[in-house]
CSV table of C-alpha atoms and ligand atoms in Angstrom, one decimal:
chain,number,residue,atom,x,y,z
A,1,MET,CA,-19.3,54.1,45.9
A,2,LYS,CA,-17.9,51.9,43.3
A,3,ILE,CA,-20.4,49.7,41.8
A,4,THR,CA,-20.1,47.0,39.0
A,5,VAL,CA,-23.2,45.8,37.3
A,6,ILE,CA,-23.1,42.3,35.6
A,7,GLY,CA,-25.4,42.0,32.8
A,8,THR,CA,-26.2,45.4,30.4
A,9,GLY,CA,-29.6,44.7,29.4
A,10,TYR,CA,-32.9,46.5,30.1
A,11,VAL,CA,-32.4,46.2,34.0
A,12,GLY,CA,-28.5,46.2,34.1
A,13,LEU,CA,-28.1,49.2,31.9
A,14,VAL,CA,-31.0,51.4,33.6
A,15,SER,CA,-30.1,50.4,37.0
A,16,GLY,CA,-26.4,51.3,36.5
A,17,THR,CA,-27.1,54.6,34.7
A,18,CYS,CA,-29.5,55.8,37.3
A,19,LEU,CA,-26.6,54.8,40.1
A,20,ALA,CA,-24.0,56.9,37.9
A,21,GLU,CA,-26.5,59.5,37.9
A,22,VAL,CA,-26.6,60.2,41.7
A,23,GLY,CA,-22.8,60.3,41.8
A,24,ASN,CA,-21.6,56.6,42.0
A,25,ASP,CA,-18.6,55.3,39.7
A,26,VAL,CA,-20.2,52.3,38.0
A,27,LEU,CA,-18.8,49.9,35.5
A,28,CYS,CA,-21.5,47.8,33.6
A,29,VAL,CA,-20.1,44.5,32.1
A,30,ASP,CA,-21.7,42.3,29.3
A,31,VAL,CA,-20.7,39.0,27.8
A,32,ASP,CA,-22.1,40.5,24.5
A,33,GLU,CA,-19.6,42.3,22.7
A,34,LYS,CA,-21.6,44.2,20.1
A,35,LYS,CA,-23.6,45.9,22.9
A,36,ILE,CA,-20.5,47.0,24.9
A,37,ARG,CA,-19.2,48.3,21.4
A,38,VAL,CA,-22.5,50.3,20.7
A,39,LEU,CA,-22.4,51.8,24.3
A,40,ASN,CA,-18.7,52.5,24.0
A,41,GLU,CA,-19.1,54.4,20.9
A,42,GLY,CA,-21.7,56.7,22.0
A,43,GLY,CA,-24.7,54.6,21.2
A,44,ILE,CA,-27.4,52.4,23.1
A,45,PRO,CA,-28.5,49.4,22.4
A,46,ILE,CA,-32.1,49.7,23.5
A,47,TYR,CA,-35.2,52.1,23.4
A,48,GLU,CA,-36.3,53.5,26.9
A,49,PRO,CA,-37.6,57.0,27.5
A,50,GLY,CA,-35.1,59.5,28.8
A,51,LEU,CA,-32.3,56.6,29.0
A,52,GLU,CA,-30.1,57.9,26.1
A,53,SER,CA,-29.4,61.3,27.3
A,54,MET,CA,-28.8,60.2,30.8
A,55,VAL,CA,-26.1,57.5,29.5
A,56,GLU,CA,-24.4,60.2,27.4
A,57,ARG,CA,-24.2,62.4,30.2
A,58,ASN,CA,-22.8,59.8,32.8
A,59,ARG,CA,-20.4,58.4,30.3
A,60,ASP,CA,-19.2,61.5,29.5
A,61,ALA,CA,-18.7,62.5,33.3
A,62,GLY,CA,-16.5,59.2,33.5
A,63,ARG,CA,-19.0,57.8,36.0
A,64,LEU,CA,-20.2,55.2,33.8
A,65,ARG,CA,-18.1,52.9,31.7
A,66,PHE,CA,-18.8,49.7,29.7
A,67,SER,CA,-16.7,46.7,29.5
A,68,THR,CA,-16.5,43.1,28.6
A,69,ASP,CA,-13.7,41.9,30.8
A,70,ALA,CA,-15.2,40.3,33.6
A,71,ALA,CA,-12.3,40.4,35.8
A,72,GLU,CA,-12.0,44.1,35.9
A,73,GLY,CA,-15.7,44.2,36.6
A,74,VAL,CA,-14.9,42.3,39.9
A,75,ARG,CA,-11.9,44.2,40.8
A,76,HIS,CA,-14.1,47.3,40.4
A,77,GLY,CA,-16.9,47.3,42.6
A,78,VAL,CA,-17.6,46.5,46.3
A,79,ILE,CA,-20.8,46.1,45.2
A,80,GLN,CA,-21.6,43.8,42.2
A,81,PHE,CA,-24.9,43.5,40.9
A,82,ILE,CA,-25.8,40.3,39.0
A,83,ALA,CA,-28.7,41.7,36.5
A,84,VAL,CA,-28.1,39.0,33.9
A,85,GLY,CA,-31.2,37.1,32.1
A,86,THR,CA,-33.1,34.1,33.6
A,87,PRO,CA,-34.9,32.6,30.7
A,88,PRO,CA,-37.4,29.8,31.5
A,89,ASP,CA,-36.0,26.6,31.0
A,90,GLU,CA,-37.7,23.7,29.4
A,91,ASP,CA,-39.6,22.6,32.5
A,92,GLY,CA,-40.6,26.4,33.1
A,93,SER,CA,-38.0,26.9,36.0
A,94,ALA,CA,-36.0,29.8,35.8
A,95,ASP,CA,-32.8,29.1,33.9
A,96,LEU,CA,-29.7,30.3,36.6
A,97,GLN,CA,-26.8,29.3,34.3
A,98,TYR,CA,-25.9,33.2,34.0
A,99,VAL,CA,-26.6,34.2,37.3
A,100,LEU,CA,-24.0,31.3,38.5
A,101,ALA,CA,-21.7,32.1,35.6
A,102,ALA,CA,-21.5,35.6,37.0
A,103,ALA,CA,-21.2,34.4,40.5
A,104,ARG,CA,-18.5,31.9,39.8
A,105,ASN,CA,-16.7,34.6,38.0
A,106,ILE,CA,-16.9,36.8,41.1
A,107,GLY,CA,-15.3,33.9,43.3
A,108,ARG,CA,-12.7,33.5,40.8
A,109,HIS,CA,-11.4,37.1,40.8
A,110,MET,CA,-12.6,38.6,44.1
A,111,GLU,CA,-9.3,39.7,46.2
A,112,ASP,CA,-11.6,41.9,49.0
A,113,TYR,CA,-14.8,42.2,50.5
A,114,ARG,CA,-17.9,42.2,48.1
A,115,VAL,CA,-21.4,42.5,48.2
A,116,ILE,CA,-23.1,40.2,45.6
A,117,VAL,CA,-26.8,41.5,44.8
A,118,ASP,CA,-28.8,39.4,43.0
A,119,LYS,CA,-31.1,42.0,41.0
A,120,SER,CA,-32.3,39.2,38.4
A,121,THR,CA,-35.1,37.8,39.0
A,122,VAL,CA,-34.6,34.6,40.8
A,123,PRO,CA,-36.3,31.8,42.4
A,124,VAL,CA,-36.3,31.2,46.2
A,125,GLY,CA,-33.0,29.8,47.2
A,126,THR,CA,-31.1,31.1,44.5
A,127,ALA,CA,-29.1,33.2,47.0
A,128,ASP,CA,-27.9,30.0,48.7
A,129,LYS,CA,-26.7,28.7,45.3
A,130,VAL,CA,-24.7,31.9,44.7
A,131,ARG,CA,-23.4,31.8,48.0
A,132,ALA,CA,-22.2,28.3,47.4
A,133,ALA,CA,-20.8,28.9,43.8
A,134,VAL,CA,-18.8,31.8,45.3
A,135,ALA,CA,-17.7,29.5,48.0
A,136,GLU,CA,-16.4,26.5,45.9
A,137,GLU,CA,-14.6,29.1,43.4
A,138,LEU,CA,-12.6,30.6,46.8
A,139,ALA,CA,-12.0,27.2,47.8
A,140,ALA,CA,-10.7,25.9,44.5
A,141,ARG,CA,-7.7,28.6,44.7
A,142,GLY,CA,-7.4,28.5,48.3
A,143,ALA,CA,-8.5,32.3,48.8
A,144,GLY,CA,-10.5,33.0,52.2
A,145,VAL,CA,-12.1,36.5,50.8
A,146,GLU,CA,-15.2,37.8,52.8
A,147,TYR,CA,-18.4,38.4,51.1
A,148,SER,CA,-22.3,38.8,51.6
A,149,VAL,CA,-25.2,37.9,49.3
A,150,VAL,CA,-28.2,39.8,49.1
A,151,SER,CA,-31.5,39.7,47.1
A,152,ASN,CA,-32.5,43.0,45.5
A,153,PRO,CA,-35.0,42.4,42.8
A,154,GLU,CA,-36.0,45.0,40.5
A,155,PHE,CA,-39.4,46.4,40.2
A,156,LEU,CA,-38.9,48.9,37.3
A,157,LYS,CA,-41.2,49.0,34.2
A,158,GLU,CA,-40.0,48.9,30.7
A,159,GLY,CA,-41.1,52.1,29.3
A,160,ALA,CA,-41.0,54.0,32.5
A,161,ALA,CA,-37.5,52.4,33.8
A,162,VAL,CA,-35.7,55.4,34.6
A,163,GLU,CA,-38.6,57.0,36.4
A,164,ASP,CA,-39.3,54.1,38.2
A,165,PHE,CA,-35.5,53.4,39.3
A,166,MET,CA,-35.2,57.0,40.2
A,167,LYS,CA,-38.5,57.2,42.3
A,168,PRO,CA,-39.1,53.8,43.3
A,169,ASP,CA,-42.3,52.7,44.9
A,170,ARG,CA,-40.6,50.2,47.1
A,171,ILE,CA,-36.9,49.0,47.3
A,172,VAL,CA,-36.9,45.4,48.6
A,173,VAL,CA,-33.5,44.3,50.1
A,174,GLY,CA,-33.2,40.6,51.5
A,175,ALA,CA,-29.9,40.7,53.4
A,176,GLU,CA,-29.1,39.1,56.6
A,177,ASP,CA,-25.7,40.4,57.9
A,178,ALA,CA,-24.8,43.9,59.1
A,179,ARG,CA,-22.1,45.0,56.9
A,180,ALA,CA,-24.4,44.4,53.5
A,181,ILE,CA,-27.4,45.9,55.0
A,182,GLN,CA,-25.1,49.1,56.0
A,183,LEU,CA,-24.1,49.4,52.3
A,184,MET,CA,-27.3,48.6,50.8
A,185,ARG,CA,-28.6,51.7,52.7
A,186,GLN,CA,-26.1,53.7,51.9
A,187,LEU,CA,-26.4,52.7,48.0
A,188,TYR,CA,-30.2,53.3,48.1
A,189,ALA,CA,-30.3,56.5,50.6
A,190,PRO,CA,-30.4,59.0,47.4
A,191,PHE,CA,-33.4,57.4,45.8
A,192,GLN,CA,-35.5,57.8,49.0
A,193,ARG,CA,-34.6,61.2,50.5
A,194,ASN,CA,-38.2,61.9,50.8
A,195,HIS,CA,-39.3,58.9,52.7
A,196,GLU,CA,-37.9,55.6,53.5
A,197,ARG,CA,-39.2,53.0,50.9
A,198,LEU,CA,-36.5,50.7,52.0
A,199,PHE,CA,-38.0,47.2,52.9
A,200,LEU,CA,-35.5,45.3,54.5
A,201,MET,CA,-36.7,41.4,54.9
A,202,ASP,CA,-34.6,38.0,55.0
A,203,VAL,CA,-33.4,36.7,51.5
A,204,ARG,CA,-36.2,33.9,50.6
A,205,SER,CA,-38.9,36.6,51.4
A,206,ALA,CA,-37.4,38.9,49.2
A,207,GLU,CA,-36.9,36.6,46.6
A,208,LEU,CA,-40.4,35.3,46.6
A,209,THR,CA,-41.7,39.3,46.9
A,210,LYS,CA,-40.5,39.8,43.0
A,211,TYR,CA,-42.7,37.0,41.8
A,212,ALA,CA,-45.6,37.7,43.8
A,213,ALA,CA,-45.9,41.0,42.6
A,214,ASN,CA,-45.4,39.9,39.2
A,215,ALA,CA,-48.1,36.8,39.6
A,216,MET,CA,-50.5,39.4,40.9
A,217,LEU,CA,-50.6,41.7,38.1
A,218,ALA,CA,-50.8,38.9,35.6
A,219,THR,CA,-53.7,37.3,37.4
A,220,ARG,CA,-55.5,41.1,37.4
A,221,ILE,CA,-54.8,40.9,33.7
A,222,SER,CA,-56.2,37.4,33.1
A,223,PHE,CA,-59.2,37.8,35.5
A,224,MET,CA,-60.1,40.9,33.3
A,225,ASN,CA,-59.8,39.1,29.9
A,226,GLU,CA,-61.5,36.3,31.0
A,227,LEU,CA,-64.3,38.5,32.4
A,228,ALA,CA,-64.6,40.5,28.9
A,229,LEU,CA,-65.0,37.1,26.9
A,230,LEU,CA,-68.0,36.5,29.5
A,231,ALA,CA,-69.1,40.1,28.9
A,232,GLU,CA,-69.3,39.7,25.0
A,233,LYS,CA,-71.3,36.5,25.4
A,234,LEU,CA,-73.8,38.3,27.7
A,235,GLY,CA,-74.3,41.3,26.1
A,236,ALA,CA,-72.5,43.4,28.8
A,237,ASP,CA,-69.6,46.1,28.2
A,238,ILE,CA,-66.6,45.3,30.2
A,239,GLU,CA,-65.3,49.1,29.9
A,240,HIS,CA,-68.5,49.8,32.0
A,241,VAL,CA,-67.8,46.9,34.2
A,242,ARG,CA,-64.0,47.8,34.5
A,243,GLN,CA,-65.1,51.5,35.9
A,244,GLY,CA,-68.0,50.3,38.2
A,245,MET,CA,-65.3,47.6,39.8
A,246,GLY,CA,-62.1,49.7,39.7
A,247,SER,CA,-64.1,52.8,42.0
A,248,ASP,CA,-63.8,50.2,44.9
A,249,PRO,CA,-60.7,51.5,46.5
A,250,ARG,CA,-60.0,47.8,47.6
A,251,ILE,CA,-59.7,47.2,43.9
A,252,GLY,CA,-58.5,50.2,42.4
A,253,TYR,CA,-58.3,51.1,38.2
A,254,HIS,CA,-54.7,50.3,37.7
A,255,PHE,CA,-54.1,46.8,35.6
A,256,LEU,CA,-57.8,46.4,35.2
A,257,TYR,CA,-57.8,46.6,31.2
A,258,ALA,CA,-59.1,43.7,29.3
A,259,GLY,CA,-57.0,43.3,26.1
A,260,CYS,CA,-55.3,40.5,23.8
A,261,GLY,CA,-53.0,39.4,26.5
A,262,TYR,CA,-49.8,39.9,28.4
A,263,GLY,CA,-46.6,39.6,27.1
A,264,GLY,CA,-43.0,40.9,27.8
A,265,SER,CA,-39.9,39.3,29.4
A,266,CYS,CA,-41.2,39.2,32.8
A,267,PHE,CA,-44.9,38.2,33.3
A,268,PRO,CA,-45.1,35.0,31.3
A,269,LYS,CA,-41.5,33.6,32.6
A,270,ASP,CA,-42.2,34.6,36.1
A,271,VAL,CA,-45.6,33.2,36.2
A,272,LYS,CA,-44.2,29.8,34.7
A,273,ALA,CA,-41.4,29.8,37.3
A,274,LEU,CA,-43.5,30.5,40.0
A,275,ILE,CA,-45.9,27.5,39.0
A,276,ARG,CA,-42.7,25.2,38.9
A,277,THR,CA,-41.5,26.5,42.3
A,278,ALA,CA,-45.0,25.5,43.7
A,279,GLN,CA,-44.9,21.9,42.0
A,280,ASP,CA,-41.4,21.6,43.4
A,281,SER,CA,-42.5,22.3,46.8
A,282,GLY,CA,-45.5,19.9,46.6
A,283,SER,CA,-48.4,22.9,46.2
A,284,ALA,CA,-51.0,23.2,43.3
A,285,PHE,CA,-51.0,26.7,43.0
A,286,SER,CA,-53.9,26.1,40.8
A,287,VAL,CA,-55.2,30.0,40.5
A,288,LEU,CA,-51.8,30.6,38.4
A,289,LYS,CA,-52.0,28.0,36.3
A,290,SER,CA,-55.3,29.2,35.3
A,291,VAL,CA,-53.5,32.6,34.5
A,292,GLU,CA,-51.3,31.3,32.3
A,293,GLU,CA,-53.7,29.4,30.2
A,294,ALA,CA,-56.3,32.1,30.2
A,295,ASN,CA,-53.4,34.4,28.6
A,296,ASP,CA,-52.4,31.6,26.1
A,297,ARG,CA,-55.9,31.7,25.0
A,298,GLN,CA,-56.2,35.7,24.8
A,299,LYS,CA,-53.3,36.1,22.4
A,300,GLN,CA,-55.3,34.2,20.1
A,301,VAL,CA,-58.4,36.2,20.7
A,302,LEU,CA,-57.6,38.9,17.7
A,303,GLY,CA,-57.1,35.9,15.1
A,304,GLN,CA,-60.2,34.0,16.0
A,305,LYS,CA,-62.5,37.5,15.6
A,306,ILE,CA,-60.6,38.1,12.3
A,307,VAL,CA,-61.5,34.4,11.5
A,308,ALA,CA,-64.9,34.9,12.5
A,309,ARG,CA,-65.4,37.9,10.2
A,310,LEU,CA,-63.2,37.2,7.2
A,311,GLY,CA,-63.3,33.4,7.2
A,312,GLU,CA,-60.6,30.7,7.9
A,313,ASN,CA,-58.8,31.0,4.7
A,314,LEU,CA,-57.0,34.6,4.5
A,315,LYS,CA,-55.0,33.9,1.4
A,316,GLY,CA,-54.9,37.2,-0.7
A,317,MET,CA,-55.7,39.4,2.3
A,318,ARG,CA,-53.6,42.0,3.6
A,319,ILE,CA,-54.2,42.9,7.5
A,320,ALA,CA,-52.7,45.9,9.1
A,321,LEU,CA,-51.5,46.0,12.4
A,322,TRP,CA,-50.8,49.0,14.7
A,323,GLY,CA,-48.3,48.0,17.2
A,324,LEU,CA,-45.6,45.2,17.6
A,325,ALA,CA,-44.0,45.7,20.9
A,326,PHE,CA,-45.6,44.0,23.7
A,327,LYS,CA,-46.5,47.5,25.5
A,328,PRO,CA,-46.2,51.0,24.7
A,329,ASN,CA,-43.0,52.9,25.0
A,330,THR,CA,-40.5,49.8,24.6
A,331,ASP,CA,-39.2,48.0,21.5
A,332,ASP,CA,-39.2,45.0,23.4
A,333,MET,CA,-40.9,42.3,21.4
A,334,ARG,CA,-40.3,39.4,23.9
A,335,GLU,CA,-43.5,37.2,24.3
A,336,ALA,CA,-45.6,40.0,22.5
A,337,PRO,CA,-48.9,39.3,21.5
A,338,SER,CA,-48.3,40.6,18.0
A,339,ARG,CA,-45.8,37.6,17.3
A,340,VAL,CA,-48.7,35.1,18.1
A,341,LEU,CA,-51.0,37.1,15.5
A,342,VAL,CA,-48.7,37.6,12.9
A,343,GLU,CA,-48.0,33.8,13.0
A,344,ASP,CA,-51.5,32.9,12.9
A,345,LEU,CA,-52.0,35.4,9.8
A,346,LEU,CA,-49.0,34.3,8.0
A,347,ALA,CA,-50.3,30.6,8.5
A,348,ARG,CA,-53.5,31.4,7.1
A,349,GLY,CA,-52.2,32.9,3.9
A,350,ALA,CA,-52.2,36.7,4.7
A,351,THR,CA,-49.8,39.2,4.2
A,352,VAL,CA,-49.2,42.0,6.9
A,353,SER,CA,-48.5,45.5,6.8
A,354,ALA,CA,-47.3,46.8,10.3
A,355,TYR,CA,-46.3,49.9,11.9
A,356,ASP,CA,-44.9,50.8,15.5
A,357,PRO,CA,-43.2,53.7,16.3
A,358,VAL,CA,-39.9,52.1,17.8
A,359,ALA,CA,-40.1,48.3,17.9
A,360,MET,CA,-39.9,47.7,14.0
A,361,ASP,CA,-36.3,47.1,13.8
A,362,GLU,CA,-36.7,44.7,16.5
A,363,ALA,CA,-39.4,43.0,15.1
A,364,GLN,CA,-37.7,42.4,11.8
A,365,ARG,CA,-34.9,41.0,14.0
A,366,VAL,CA,-36.9,38.5,15.7
A,367,LEU,CA,-39.4,37.7,12.8
A,368,GLY,CA,-36.7,37.5,10.3
A,369,PRO,CA,-37.0,38.7,6.7
A,370,ASP,CA,-40.3,37.9,5.5
A,371,PRO,CA,-41.6,38.9,2.2
A,372,HIS,CA,-45.3,38.6,3.8
A,373,ILE,CA,-44.6,41.2,6.1
A,374,ALA,CA,-44.3,44.9,5.1
A,375,TYR,CA,-43.1,47.6,7.6
A,376,ALA,CA,-45.2,50.9,6.9
A,377,ALA,CA,-43.4,54.4,7.5
A,378,ASN,CA,-46.8,56.0,9.4
A,379,PRO,CA,-50.0,54.5,10.9
A,380,MET,CA,-52.4,55.3,7.9
A,381,SER,CA,-49.8,54.2,5.1
A,382,ALA,CA,-50.3,50.7,6.9
A,383,LEU,CA,-54.1,50.8,6.0
A,384,VAL,CA,-53.4,51.1,2.2
A,385,GLY,CA,-54.9,48.2,0.6
A,386,ALA,CA,-55.6,46.4,3.7
A,387,ASP,CA,-58.7,44.2,4.4
A,388,ALA,CA,-58.7,44.9,8.0
A,389,LEU,CA,-56.6,46.8,10.9
A,390,ALA,CA,-55.6,44.9,13.7
A,391,ILE,CA,-54.6,47.3,16.9
A,392,VAL,CA,-52.2,45.2,19.4
A,393,THR,CA,-50.3,48.1,21.3
A,394,GLU,CA,-51.8,51.0,22.8
A,395,TRP,CA,-49.3,53.7,21.7
A,396,LYS,CA,-50.5,57.2,22.4
A,397,GLU,CA,-50.5,58.0,18.8
A,398,PHE,CA,-53.4,55.3,18.0
A,399,ARG,CA,-55.6,56.9,20.5
A,400,SER,CA,-57.3,59.7,18.3
A,401,PRO,CA,-56.8,58.8,14.7
A,402,ASP,CA,-58.8,60.4,12.1
A,403,PHE,CA,-61.6,57.4,11.6
A,404,GLU,CA,-62.7,58.9,8.1
A,405,GLU,CA,-59.2,58.5,6.8
A,406,MET,CA,-59.0,55.2,8.0
A,407,ARG,CA,-62.1,54.2,6.1
A,408,ARG,CA,-60.8,55.7,3.0
A,409,ARG,CA,-57.7,53.8,3.2
A,410,LEU,CA,-58.7,50.7,4.3
A,411,ASN,CA,-60.1,48.1,1.5
A,412,LYS,CA,-62.5,46.6,4.1
A,413,PRO,CA,-63.7,48.9,6.9
A,414,LEU,CA,-62.8,46.3,9.5
A,415,VAL,CA,-61.0,47.3,12.8
A,416,PHE,CA,-59.9,44.7,15.5
A,417,ASP,CA,-59.1,46.5,18.7
A,418,GLY,CA,-57.0,44.5,21.0
A,419,ARG,CA,-56.7,47.5,23.2
A,420,ASN,CA,-60.1,48.9,23.6
A,421,LEU,CA,-59.1,52.3,22.6
A,422,PHE,CA,-62.1,53.8,21.0
A,423,ASP,CA,-65.7,54.8,21.6
A,424,PRO,CA,-67.3,52.1,19.7
A,425,ALA,CA,-70.5,55.0,18.7
A,426,VAL,CA,-67.8,57.1,17.1
A,427,VAL,CA,-65.4,54.4,15.2
A,428,ARG,CA,-69.1,53.4,13.9
A,429,GLU,CA,-70.3,56.7,13.2
A,430,ALA,CA,-67.4,57.1,10.6
A,431,GLY,CA,-68.6,54.0,8.8
A,432,LEU,CA,-66.1,51.4,10.4
A,433,GLU,CA,-67.2,48.0,11.5
A,434,TYR,CA,-65.6,47.6,14.9
A,435,PHE,CA,-64.7,44.7,16.7
A,436,PRO,CA,-63.4,45.5,20.5
A,437,ILE,CA,-62.6,43.2,23.1
A,438,GLY,CA,-65.5,42.5,25.6
A,439,ARG,CA,-67.7,45.3,24.7
A,440,ARG,CA,-71.1,45.5,23.2
B,1,NAD,N1,-37.1,43.8,31.9
B,1,NAD,C1,-37.7,44.2,32.8
B,1,NAD,O1,-38.6,44.6,32.9
B,1,NAD,C2,-37.4,43.4,34.2
B,1,NAD,C3,-38.0,44.3,35.2
B,1,NAD,C4,-37.5,43.6,36.6
B,1,NAD,C5,-36.8,42.5,36.8
B,1,NAD,N2,-35.9,42.2,35.4
B,1,NAD,C6,-35.4,40.9,35.4
B,1,NAD,O2,-34.0,41.4,35.6
B,1,NAD,C7,-33.2,39.9,34.7
B,1,NAD,C8,-32.7,40.8,33.5
B,1,NAD,O3,-33.5,41.0,32.7
B,1,NAD,P1,-33.5,42.3,31.2
B,1,NAD,O4,-34.4,42.2,30.6
B,1,NAD,O5,-32.6,43.5,31.5
B,1,NAD,O6,-32.6,41.0,30.3
B,1,NAD,P2,-31.8,41.3,29.1
B,1,NAD,O7,-32.0,40.1,28.3
B,1,NAD,O8,-32.2,42.5,28.7
B,1,NAD,O9,-30.1,41.5,29.7
B,1,NAD,C9,-29.2,40.4,30.4
B,1,NAD,C10,-27.9,40.7,29.9
B,1,NAD,O10,-27.0,40.0,30.4
B,1,NAD,C11,-26.0,39.6,29.7
B,1,NAD,N3,-25.4,38.4,30.3
B,1,NAD,C12,-25.5,37.1,30.2
B,1,NAD,N4,-24.7,36.6,31.0
B,1,NAD,C13,-23.6,37.2,31.5
B,1,NAD,C14,-22.7,37.0,32.1
B,1,NAD,N5,-22.3,36.1,32.6
B,1,NAD,N6,-21.9,37.9,32.4
B,1,NAD,C15,-22.4,39.5,31.8
B,1,NAD,N7,-23.3,39.7,31.4
B,1,NAD,C16,-24.4,38.6,30.9
B,1,NAD,C17,-26.5,39.3,28.5
B,1,NAD,O11,-25.9,39.3,27.3
B,1,NAD,C18,-27.5,40.4,28.5
B,1,NAD,O12,-27.1,41.9,27.8
B,1,NAD,C19,-34.1,38.9,34.3
B,1,NAD,O13,-34.1,38.2,35.7
B,1,NAD,C20,-35.2,39.7,34.4
B,1,NAD,O14,-36.3,38.7,34.8
B,1,NAD,C21,-36.6,42.4,34.2
């Protein structure tokens, strides 16, 4: 099948590549010339496990191409995925300008039937806006081309995106006309040979499903974070509580970890957008407001623990950071808790020496050149001369370090663990003072 993917970011590049992998002829389009140049020169603009070799294989086979030519994109695919960004607007709602620009462009250049698929995360009612934008452009040039608009939100997780796309838990398709439904079924057949995973529903329900899933996951995280703070006050251990709770199959163990807050490009903005949608339709959705507030507070917790131990004024002190990305296996720094901590530490006069296995280039880009932030070549060298270590991202390589070596390298033997990676008894045995989240 000929497919165009508009927007070649985390979602667009992974979707386009996986669709090419099963034999489709895919053209990925983006307005970002640098990104397209990198891809055309054989590189890859993001870190995502398994993606680089898959891009290479399909690019070499001629099934995966990249272009900045928007008109060529519309001519190419009978299916037009819109996978552009939907950042939060000033009022928290999703900013649809990129989605609607892509839709208008399709209307401007479309000559034959097209299925326009909203893959970006977009509020309920967006498919209607996309349909109207295309209709306007067609009317402006007096063209009468048929088209369908489908909602097909994406559930992939950064860090496991290729695996998630190739073996999805579910494929949500909101479509209301037979021709589009048949094409969507055909498109996704290779990804569900084992059993049916496609949930066909009306467009509005599909749009809401994506927000519902992310809001639920964010709620679990904020619930556990609030519970962890309470456990700390009560002298209980959140790790024991988590295991005791999670063993109930109605609760389950997934997404039940206390930590230093959720980040990334999705949860924060999708929670905000759903709160906004609820407000606009006269509902309070107060649970979700609390989820957001709890997360904003939680991102401050590591900084507060450091201040409680070392004092308000950190001038002349150096704090080591393990992990910068918002979660492991990605270089994505959007809304990462590390950014809040770094800002807090620098404002208090400290310097930072950070290590992350893949996100240091991206961190330098978003944090800008700053003489107070040094980037270390490995976790242990980040500790040299540091007055404390703060662990922000749970990369696998941090899980079993040499605690004796850590103590030798640190100026002061302080470890603030925002991800509860270690057994407190073992860390303390090695002579380190250990400050996890919600633990005795
Ligand atoms: N990142 C994730 O893990 C994830 C998961 C599920 C859903 N989503 C949703 O998918 C959408 C895309 O997210 P992302 O993380 O891939 O964003 P991204 O910022 O990585 O990529 C978006 C791309 O769209 C391009 N773009 C913007 N306007 C364009 C236009 N008119 N024509 C062509 N290209 C254009 C940008 O240059 C950028 O490269 C968002 O709505 C997001 O909420 C993201």
